[in-house]
Amino acid sequence: MILPIYAYGNPILRVKAKDVDPDEGFLKGLVSDMFETMKHANGVGLAAPQIGKSLRIFVVDASPFSQDESYSERERDFLYTFKRTFINPRIIEETGDEWNYEEGCLSIPNIREDISRQELIKLNYRDEIGNSKTEVFKGIVARIIQHEYDHLEGILFTDKISAFKRRVLKKKLENIQKGNIDNDFEMVFAK
């Protein structure tokens, strides 16, 4: 089922999400709905707070990046198949050089800004069947995970830009908050 995405300004996007029991019966359906919602909105990641659930869950599908010719064939193959569910994730370590990349967000449509993030992360999480995993991710996959992880912490990518850029974007952000935007998917706006 395609769910509406909560827009910038909605208080749930600022709440630190709660751990969830990976054995909960509703998780399979929720994860399926999250993947369907993300795909419908042309996203590469979606966190539960973005659909109004204050739960530590996010999904990632990096396949859209597999079309980028700047990656090697091996990297494109990896990105094409990278589709994961992350339950109760915890970033253990962030290392490597920081690099800028233009990010956007389904909750903040039509705004993209360069965000600096470290290139490597070590993450502990549970997968969709409850298995505990600790893995290292790098590059664009690490960036997607960091972005979605921030959602679980109540952080938006606009929090990582300069105060000057936030002032420049103020009117656009206010319009998103009020629902004065054009987009191709249903959204829930702040009241």
JSON list of C-alpha atoms in Angstrom, two decimals:
[
{"chain": "A", "resi": 1, "resn": "MET", "atom": "CA", "xyz": [0.00, 0.00, 0.00]},
{"chain": "A", "resi": 2, "resn": "ILE", "atom": "CA", "xyz": [1.31, 3.44, -0.91]},
{"chain": "A", "resi": 3, "resn": "LEU", "atom": "CA", "xyz": [1.33, 5.70, 2.14]},
{"chain": "A", "resi": 4, "resn": "PRO", "atom": "CA", "xyz": [1.45, 9.49, 2.32]},
{"chain": "A", "resi": 5, "resn": "ILE", "atom": "CA", "xyz": [4.80, 11.03, 3.17]},
{"chain": "A", "resi": 6, "resn": "TYR", "atom": "CA", "xyz": [5.01, 13.51, 6.03]},
{"chain": "A", "resi": 7, "resn": "ALA", "atom": "CA", "xyz": [6.31, 16.89, 4.92]},
{"chain": "A", "resi": 8, "resn": "TYR", "atom": "CA", "xyz": [8.81, 19.29, 6.40]},
{"chain": "A", "resi": 9, "resn": "GLY", "atom": "CA", "xyz": [7.34, 21.02, 9.42]},
{"chain": "A", "resi": 10, "resn": "ASN", "atom": "CA", "xyz": [5.49, 17.98, 10.71]},
{"chain": "A", "resi": 11, "resn": "PRO", "atom": "CA", "xyz": [6.54, 17.43, 14.35]},
{"chain": "A", "resi": 12, "resn": "ILE", "atom": "CA", "xyz": [7.06, 13.67, 13.96]},
{"chain": "A", "resi": 13, "resn": "LEU", "atom": "CA", "xyz": [10.09, 14.39, 11.78]},
{"chain": "A", "resi": 14, "resn": "ARG", "atom": "CA", "xyz": [11.80, 15.98, 14.80]},
{"chain": "A", "resi": 15, "resn": "VAL", "atom": "CA", "xyz": [11.21, 13.14, 17.29]},
{"chain": "A", "resi": 16, "resn": "LYS", "atom": "CA", "xyz": [13.88, 10.56, 18.05]},
{"chain": "A", "resi": 17, "resn": "ALA", "atom": "CA", "xyz": [12.32, 7.27, 16.92]},
{"chain": "A", "resi": 18, "resn": "LYS", "atom": "CA", "xyz": [11.83, 4.33, 19.28]},
{"chain": "A", "resi": 19, "resn": "ASP", "atom": "CA", "xyz": [13.27, 0.83, 18.93]},
{"chain": "A", "resi": 20, "resn": "VAL", "atom": "CA", "xyz": [10.89, -1.80, 17.66]},
{"chain": "A", "resi": 21, "resn": "ASP", "atom": "CA", "xyz": [10.66, -5.51, 18.45]},
{"chain": "A", "resi": 22, "resn": "PRO", "atom": "CA", "xyz": [11.87, -7.18, 15.22]},
{"chain": "A", "resi": 23, "resn": "ASP", "atom": "CA", "xyz": [9.44, -10.05, 15.89]},
{"chain": "A", "resi": 24, "resn": "GLU", "atom": "CA", "xyz": [6.37, -7.78, 15.70]},
{"chain": "A", "resi": 25, "resn": "GLY", "atom": "CA", "xyz": [3.84, -9.19, 13.27]},
{"chain": "A", "resi": 26, "resn": "PHE", "atom": "CA", "xyz": [3.12, -5.84, 11.61]},
{"chain": "A", "resi": 27, "resn": "LEU", "atom": "CA", "xyz": [6.70, -5.32, 10.45]},
{"chain": "A", "resi": 28, "resn": "LYS", "atom": "CA", "xyz": [6.53, -7.37, 7.25]},
{"chain": "A", "resi": 29, "resn": "GLY", "atom": "CA", "xyz": [3.54, -5.39, 6.00]},
{"chain": "A", "resi": 30, "resn": "LEU", "atom": "CA", "xyz": [5.03, -2.08, 7.12]},
{"chain": "A", "resi": 31, "resn": "VAL", "atom": "CA", "xyz": [8.34, -2.77, 5.35]},
{"chain": "A", "resi": 32, "resn": "SER", "atom": "CA", "xyz": [6.51, -3.79, 2.18]},
{"chain": "A", "resi": 33, "resn": "ASP", "atom": "CA", "xyz": [4.44, -0.58, 2.31]},
{"chain": "A", "resi": 34, "resn": "MET", "atom": "CA", "xyz": [7.59, 1.47, 2.87]},
{"chain": "A", "resi": 35, "resn": "PHE", "atom": "CA", "xyz": [9.31, 0.00, -0.21]},
{"chain": "A", "resi": 36, "resn": "GLU", "atom": "CA", "xyz": [6.18, 0.56, -2.30]},
{"chain": "A", "resi": 37, "resn": "THR", "atom": "CA", "xyz": [5.81, 4.14, -1.03]},
{"chain": "A", "resi": 38, "resn": "MET", "atom": "CA", "xyz": [9.49, 4.91, -1.66]},
{"chain": "A", "resi": 39, "resn": "LYS", "atom": "CA", "xyz": [9.37, 3.53, -5.19]},
{"chain": "A", "resi": 40, "resn": "HIS", "atom": "CA", "xyz": [6.16, 5.44, -6.00]},
{"chain": "A", "resi": 41, "resn": "ALA", "atom": "CA", "xyz": [7.83, 8.68, -4.86]},
{"chain": "A", "resi": 42, "resn": "ASN", "atom": "CA", "xyz": [11.06, 7.90, -6.79]},
{"chain": "A", "resi": 43, "resn": "GLY", "atom": "CA", "xyz": [13.16, 7.77, -3.64]},
{"chain": "A", "resi": 44, "resn": "VAL", "atom": "CA", "xyz": [16.22, 5.72, -2.71]},
{"chain": "A", "resi": 45, "resn": "GLY", "atom": "CA", "xyz": [15.52, 5.65, 1.02]},
{"chain": "A", "resi": 46, "resn": "LEU", "atom": "CA", "xyz": [12.58, 6.06, 3.36]},
{"chain": "A", "resi": 47, "resn": "ALA", "atom": "CA", "xyz": [12.48, 6.15, 7.16]},
{"chain": "A", "resi": 48, "resn": "ALA", "atom": "CA", "xyz": [9.43, 5.23, 9.24]},
{"chain": "A", "resi": 49, "resn": "PRO", "atom": "CA", "xyz": [9.03, 8.78, 10.66]},
{"chain": "A", "resi": 50, "resn": "GLN", "atom": "CA", "xyz": [8.48, 9.96, 7.08]},
{"chain": "A", "resi": 51, "resn": "ILE", "atom": "CA", "xyz": [5.27, 7.93, 7.00]},
{"chain": "A", "resi": 52, "resn": "GLY", "atom": "CA", "xyz": [4.17, 9.00, 10.47]},
{"chain": "A", "resi": 53, "resn": "LYS", "atom": "CA", "xyz": [5.63, 6.08, 12.46]},
{"chain": "A", "resi": 54, "resn": "SER", "atom": "CA", "xyz": [8.13, 6.95, 15.18]},
{"chain": "A", "resi": 55, "resn": "LEU", "atom": "CA", "xyz": [9.95, 3.63, 14.79]},
{"chain": "A", "resi": 56, "resn": "ARG", "atom": "CA", "xyz": [13.63, 2.89, 14.16]},
{"chain": "A", "resi": 57, "resn": "ILE", "atom": "CA", "xyz": [13.18, 1.40, 10.71]},
{"chain": "A", "resi": 58, "resn": "PHE", "atom": "CA", "xyz": [14.28, 2.53, 7.28]},
{"chain": "A", "resi": 59, "resn": "VAL", "atom": "CA", "xyz": [14.50, 0.97, 3.84]},
{"chain": "A", "resi": 60, "resn": "VAL", "atom": "CA", "xyz": [17.01, 1.59, 1.06]},
{"chain": "A", "resi": 61, "resn": "ASP", "atom": "CA", "xyz": [16.99, 0.77, -2.64]},
{"chain": "A", "resi": 62, "resn": "ALA", "atom": "CA", "xyz": [20.15, 2.10, -4.31]},
{"chain": "A", "resi": 63, "resn": "SER", "atom": "CA", "xyz": [19.29, 0.73, -7.77]},
{"chain": "A", "resi": 64, "resn": "PRO", "atom": "CA", "xyz": [18.65, 4.18, -9.32]},
{"chain": "A", "resi": 65, "resn": "PHE", "atom": "CA", "xyz": [22.37, 4.94, -8.84]},
{"chain": "A", "resi": 66, "resn": "SER", "atom": "CA", "xyz": [23.28, 1.89, -10.96]},
{"chain": "A", "resi": 67, "resn": "GLN", "atom": "CA", "xyz": [22.61, 4.03, -14.07]},
{"chain": "A", "resi": 68, "resn": "ASP", "atom": "CA", "xyz": [25.41, 6.46, -13.14]},
{"chain": "A", "resi": 69, "resn": "GLU", "atom": "CA", "xyz": [28.27, 5.90, -15.60]},
{"chain": "A", "resi": 70, "resn": "SER", "atom": "CA", "xyz": [30.80, 7.40, -13.18]},
{"chain": "A", "resi": 71, "resn": "TYR", "atom": "CA", "xyz": [30.69, 4.12, -11.23]},
{"chain": "A", "resi": 72, "resn": "SER", "atom": "CA", "xyz": [32.56, 1.03, -12.39]},
{"chain": "A", "resi": 73, "resn": "GLU", "atom": "CA", "xyz": [30.54, -1.88, -13.76]},
{"chain": "A", "resi": 74, "resn": "ARG", "atom": "CA", "xyz": [31.13, -3.79, -10.52]},
{"chain": "A", "resi": 75, "resn": "GLU", "atom": "CA", "xyz": [29.89, -0.83, -8.45]},
{"chain": "A", "resi": 76, "resn": "ARG", "atom": "CA", "xyz": [26.84, -0.41, -10.70]},
{"chain": "A", "resi": 77, "resn": "ASP", "atom": "CA", "xyz": [26.01, -4.11, -10.30]},
{"chain": "A", "resi": 78, "resn": "PHE", "atom": "CA", "xyz": [26.26, -3.76, -6.50]},
{"chain": "A", "resi": 79, "resn": "LEU", "atom": "CA", "xyz": [24.06, -0.66, -6.46]},
{"chain": "A", "resi": 80, "resn": "TYR", "atom": "CA", "xyz": [21.51, -2.32, -8.74]},
{"chain": "A", "resi": 81, "resn": "THR", "atom": "CA", "xyz": [21.00, -5.15, -6.24]},
{"chain": "A", "resi": 82, "resn": "PHE", "atom": "CA", "xyz": [21.33, -3.13, -3.01]},
{"chain": "A", "resi": 83, "resn": "LYS", "atom": "CA", "xyz": [17.87, -3.28, -1.44]},
{"chain": "A", "resi": 84, "resn": "ARG", "atom": "CA", "xyz": [17.82, -3.52, 2.35]},
{"chain": "A", "resi": 85, "resn": "THR", "atom": "CA", "xyz": [15.71, -3.10, 5.44]},
{"chain": "A", "resi": 86, "resn": "PHE", "atom": "CA", "xyz": [17.34, -1.66, 8.57]},
{"chain": "A", "resi": 87, "resn": "ILE", "atom": "CA", "xyz": [15.61, -2.25, 11.92]},
{"chain": "A", "resi": 88, "resn": "ASN", "atom": "CA", "xyz": [16.93, -0.62, 15.11]},
{"chain": "A", "resi": 89, "resn": "PRO", "atom": "CA", "xyz": [20.13, 0.57, 13.40]},
{"chain": "A", "resi": 90, "resn": "ARG", "atom": "CA", "xyz": [23.00, 2.07, 15.37]},
{"chain": "A", "resi": 91, "resn": "ILE", "atom": "CA", "xyz": [25.96, 3.77, 13.73]},
{"chain": "A", "resi": 92, "resn": "ILE", "atom": "CA", "xyz": [28.99, 2.46, 15.57]},
{"chain": "A", "resi": 93, "resn": "GLU", "atom": "CA", "xyz": [31.59, 4.46, 13.69]},
{"chain": "A", "resi": 94, "resn": "GLU", "atom": "CA", "xyz": [31.89, 7.05, 10.91]},
{"chain": "A", "resi": 95, "resn": "THR", "atom": "CA", "xyz": [35.33, 7.35, 9.31]},
{"chain": "A", "resi": 96, "resn": "GLY", "atom": "CA", "xyz": [37.09, 8.48, 6.18]},
{"chain": "A", "resi": 97, "resn": "ASP", "atom": "CA", "xyz": [37.21, 11.76, 4.38]},
{"chain": "A", "resi": 98, "resn": "GLU", "atom": "CA", "xyz": [34.16, 13.97, 4.35]},
{"chain": "A", "resi": 99, "resn": "TRP", "atom": "CA", "xyz": [32.73, 14.57, 0.90]},
{"chain": "A", "resi": 100, "resn": "ASN", "atom": "CA", "xyz": [29.97, 16.77, -0.42]},
{"chain": "A", "resi": 101, "resn": "TYR", "atom": "CA", "xyz": [27.09, 15.45, -2.44]},
{"chain": "A", "resi": 102, "resn": "GLU", "atom": "CA", "xyz": [23.81, 17.04, -3.43]},
{"chain": "A", "resi": 103, "resn": "GLU", "atom": "CA", "xyz": [21.06, 15.46, -1.32]},
{"chain": "A", "resi": 104, "resn": "GLY", "atom": "CA", "xyz": [17.31, 15.74, -1.46]},
{"chain": "A", "resi": 105, "resn": "CYS", "atom": "CA", "xyz": [14.55, 14.30, 0.68]},
{"chain": "A", "resi": 106, "resn": "LEU", "atom": "CA", "xyz": [11.03, 13.01, 0.03]},
{"chain": "A", "resi": 107, "resn": "SER", "atom": "CA", "xyz": [9.84, 15.03, 3.04]},
{"chain": "A", "resi": 108, "resn": "ILE", "atom": "CA", "xyz": [11.40, 18.19, 1.59]},
{"chain": "A", "resi": 109, "resn": "PRO", "atom": "CA", "xyz": [10.50, 18.02, -2.12]},
{"chain": "A", "resi": 110, "resn": "ASN", "atom": "CA", "xyz": [12.13, 20.23, -4.74]},
{"chain": "A", "resi": 111, "resn": "ILE", "atom": "CA", "xyz": [15.06, 21.25, -2.55]},
{"chain": "A", "resi": 112, "resn": "ARG", "atom": "CA", "xyz": [18.55, 19.84, -3.03]},
{"chain": "A", "resi": 113, "resn": "GLU", "atom": "CA", "xyz": [21.73, 20.96, -1.26]},
{"chain": "A", "resi": 114, "resn": "ASP", "atom": "CA", "xyz": [25.32, 19.82, -0.92]},
{"chain": "A", "resi": 115, "resn": "ILE", "atom": "CA", "xyz": [25.77, 17.95, 2.34]},
{"chain": "A", "resi": 116, "resn": "SER", "atom": "CA", "xyz": [29.10, 16.85, 3.78]},
{"chain": "A", "resi": 117, "resn": "ARG", "atom": "CA", "xyz": [29.29, 13.30, 5.19]},
{"chain": "A", "resi": 118, "resn": "GLN", "atom": "CA", "xyz": [32.05, 10.84, 5.97]},
{"chain": "A", "resi": 119, "resn": "GLU", "atom": "CA", "xyz": [32.63, 8.14, 3.39]},
{"chain": "A", "resi": 120, "resn": "LEU", "atom": "CA", "xyz": [32.57, 5.04, 5.65]},
{"chain": "A", "resi": 121, "resn": "ILE", "atom": "CA", "xyz": [30.20, 3.87, 8.34]},
{"chain": "A", "resi": 122, "resn": "LYS", "atom": "CA", "xyz": [30.03, 0.81, 10.54]},
{"chain": "A", "resi": 123, "resn": "LEU", "atom": "CA", "xyz": [26.43, -0.05, 11.35]},
{"chain": "A", "resi": 124, "resn": "ASN", "atom": "CA", "xyz": [24.75, -2.55, 13.64]},
{"chain": "A", "resi": 125, "resn": "TYR", "atom": "CA", "xyz": [21.13, -3.40, 12.74]},
{"chain": "A", "resi": 126, "resn": "ARG", "atom": "CA", "xyz": [18.57, -6.13, 12.34]},
{"chain": "A", "resi": 127, "resn": "ASP", "atom": "CA", "xyz": [17.41, -7.18, 8.90]},
{"chain": "A", "resi": 128, "resn": "GLU", "atom": "CA", "xyz": [13.83, -7.85, 7.81]},
{"chain": "A", "resi": 129, "resn": "ILE", "atom": "CA", "xyz": [13.85, -11.34, 9.34]},
{"chain": "A", "resi": 130, "resn": "GLY", "atom": "CA", "xyz": [15.40, -10.22, 12.63]},
{"chain": "A", "resi": 131, "resn": "ASN", "atom": "CA", "xyz": [19.01, -11.30, 12.09]},
{"chain": "A", "resi": 132, "resn": "SER", "atom": "CA", "xyz": [21.53, -9.07, 13.88]},
{"chain": "A", "resi": 133, "resn": "LYS", "atom": "CA", "xyz": [24.23, -7.72, 11.55]},
{"chain": "A", "resi": 134, "resn": "THR", "atom": "CA", "xyz": [27.22, -5.46, 11.78]},
{"chain": "A", "resi": 135, "resn": "GLU", "atom": "CA", "xyz": [28.49, -4.19, 8.44]},
{"chain": "A", "resi": 136, "resn": "VAL", "atom": "CA", "xyz": [30.67, -1.49, 6.94]},
{"chain": "A", "resi": 137, "resn": "PHE", "atom": "CA", "xyz": [29.21, 0.59, 4.13]},
{"chain": "A", "resi": 138, "resn": "LYS", "atom": "CA", "xyz": [30.96, 3.12, 1.94]},
{"chain": "A", "resi": 139, "resn": "GLY", "atom": "CA", "xyz": [30.34, 5.75, -0.67]},
{"chain": "A", "resi": 140, "resn": "ILE", "atom": "CA", "xyz": [26.84, 6.49, -1.89]},
{"chain": "A", "resi": 141, "resn": "VAL", "atom": "CA", "xyz": [25.32, 3.59, 0.09]},
{"chain": "A", "resi": 142, "resn": "ALA", "atom": "CA", "xyz": [26.86, 4.95, 3.31]},
{"chain": "A", "resi": 143, "resn": "ARG", "atom": "CA", "xyz": [25.45, 8.37, 2.44]},
{"chain": "A", "resi": 144, "resn": "ILE", "atom": "CA", "xyz": [21.92, 7.05, 1.88]},
{"chain": "A", "resi": 145, "resn": "ILE", "atom": "CA", "xyz": [22.10, 5.16, 5.18]},
{"chain": "A", "resi": 146, "resn": "GLN", "atom": "CA", "xyz": [23.42, 8.24, 7.03]},
{"chain": "A", "resi": 147, "resn": "HIS", "atom": "CA", "xyz": [20.59, 10.36, 5.60]},
{"chain": "A", "resi": 148, "resn": "GLU", "atom": "CA", "xyz": [17.90, 7.85, 6.63]},
{"chain": "A", "resi": 149, "resn": "TYR", "atom": "CA", "xyz": [19.55, 7.27, 10.02]},
{"chain": "A", "resi": 150, "resn": "ASP", "atom": "CA", "xyz": [19.35, 11.00, 10.64]},
{"chain": "A", "resi": 151, "resn": "HIS", "atom": "CA", "xyz": [15.58, 10.77, 10.21]},
{"chain": "A", "resi": 152, "resn": "LEU", "atom": "CA", "xyz": [15.48, 8.29, 13.10]},
{"chain": "A", "resi": 153, "resn": "GLU", "atom": "CA", "xyz": [17.33, 10.84, 15.22]},
{"chain": "A", "resi": 154, "resn": "GLY", "atom": "CA", "xyz": [14.94, 13.68, 14.32]},
{"chain": "A", "resi": 155, "resn": "ILE", "atom": "CA", "xyz": [17.50, 15.33, 12.04]},
{"chain": "A", "resi": 156, "resn": "LEU", "atom": "CA", "xyz": [16.79, 16.62, 8.52]},
{"chain": "A", "resi": 157, "resn": "PHE", "atom": "CA", "xyz": [19.39, 17.31, 5.85]},
{"chain": "A", "resi": 158, "resn": "THR", "atom": "CA", "xyz": [18.51, 21.00, 6.02]},
{"chain": "A", "resi": 159, "resn": "ASP", "atom": "CA", "xyz": [19.91, 20.99, 9.57]},
{"chain": "A", "resi": 160, "resn": "LYS", "atom": "CA", "xyz": [23.34, 20.32, 8.05]},
{"chain": "A", "resi": 161, "resn": "ILE", "atom": "CA", "xyz": [23.46, 23.37, 5.78]},
{"chain": "A", "resi": 162, "resn": "SER", "atom": "CA", "xyz": [24.69, 26.79, 6.78]},
{"chain": "A", "resi": 163, "resn": "ALA", "atom": "CA", "xyz": [22.43, 29.30, 8.50]},
{"chain": "A", "resi": 164, "resn": "PHE", "atom": "CA", "xyz": [22.82, 31.51, 5.43]},
{"chain": "A", "resi": 165, "resn": "LYS", "atom": "CA", "xyz": [21.52, 28.77, 3.10]},
{"chain": "A", "resi": 166, "resn": "ARG", "atom": "CA", "xyz": [18.63, 28.08, 5.47]},
{"chain": "A", "resi": 167, "resn": "ARG", "atom": "CA", "xyz": [17.68, 31.78, 5.30]},
{"chain": "A", "resi": 168, "resn": "VAL", "atom": "CA", "xyz": [17.85, 31.63, 1.49]},
{"chain": "A", "resi": 169, "resn": "LEU", "atom": "CA", "xyz": [15.57, 28.55, 1.52]},
{"chain": "A", "resi": 170, "resn": "LYS", "atom": "CA", "xyz": [13.22, 29.92, 4.21]},
{"chain": "A", "resi": 171, "resn": "LYS", "atom": "CA", "xyz": [10.36, 30.78, 1.83]},
{"chain": "A", "resi": 172, "resn": "LYS", "atom": "CA", "xyz": [10.58, 27.41, 0.03]},
{"chain": "A", "resi": 173, "resn": "LEU", "atom": "CA", "xyz": [10.58, 25.56, 3.35]},
{"chain": "A", "resi": 174, "resn": "GLU", "atom": "CA", "xyz": [7.59, 27.57, 4.57]},
{"chain": "A", "resi": 175, "resn": "ASN", "atom": "CA", "xyz": [5.73, 26.70, 1.36]},
{"chain": "A", "resi": 176, "resn": "ILE", "atom": "CA", "xyz": [6.43, 23.00, 1.88]},
{"chain": "A", "resi": 177, "resn": "GLN", "atom": "CA", "xyz": [5.24, 23.27, 5.48]},
{"chain": "A", "resi": 178, "resn": "LYS", "atom": "CA", "xyz": [1.99, 24.90, 4.31]},
{"chain": "A", "resi": 179, "resn": "GLY", "atom": "CA", "xyz": [1.47, 22.45, 1.45]},
{"chain": "A", "resi": 180, "resn": "ASN", "atom": "CA", "xyz": [2.04, 25.07, -1.26]},
{"chain": "A", "resi": 181, "resn": "ILE", "atom": "CA", "xyz": [4.05, 22.75, -3.51]},
{"chain": "A", "resi": 182, "resn": "ASP", "atom": "CA", "xyz": [3.70, 20.61, -6.60]},
{"chain": "A", "resi": 183, "resn": "ASN", "atom": "CA", "xyz": [4.78, 17.02, -6.25]},
{"chain": "A", "resi": 184, "resn": "ASP", "atom": "CA", "xyz": [3.76, 13.63, -7.61]},
{"chain": "A", "resi": 185, "resn": "PHE", "atom": "CA", "xyz": [2.88, 11.85, -4.38]},
{"chain": "A", "resi": 186, "resn": "GLU", "atom": "CA", "xyz": [0.52, 12.34, -1.45]},
{"chain": "A", "resi": 187, "resn": "MET", "atom": "CA", "xyz": [1.86, 14.19, 1.56]},
{"chain": "A", "resi": 188, "resn": "VAL", "atom": "CA", "xyz": [0.76, 15.04, 5.10]},
{"chain": "A", "resi": 189, "resn": "PHE", "atom": "CA", "xyz": [1.46, 18.67, 5.97]},
{"chain": "A", "resi": 190, "resn": "ALA", "atom": "CA", "xyz": [1.88, 20.33, 9.37]},
{"chain": "A", "resi": 191, "resn": "LYS", "atom": "CA", "xyz": [-1.26, 21.80, 10.85]}
]
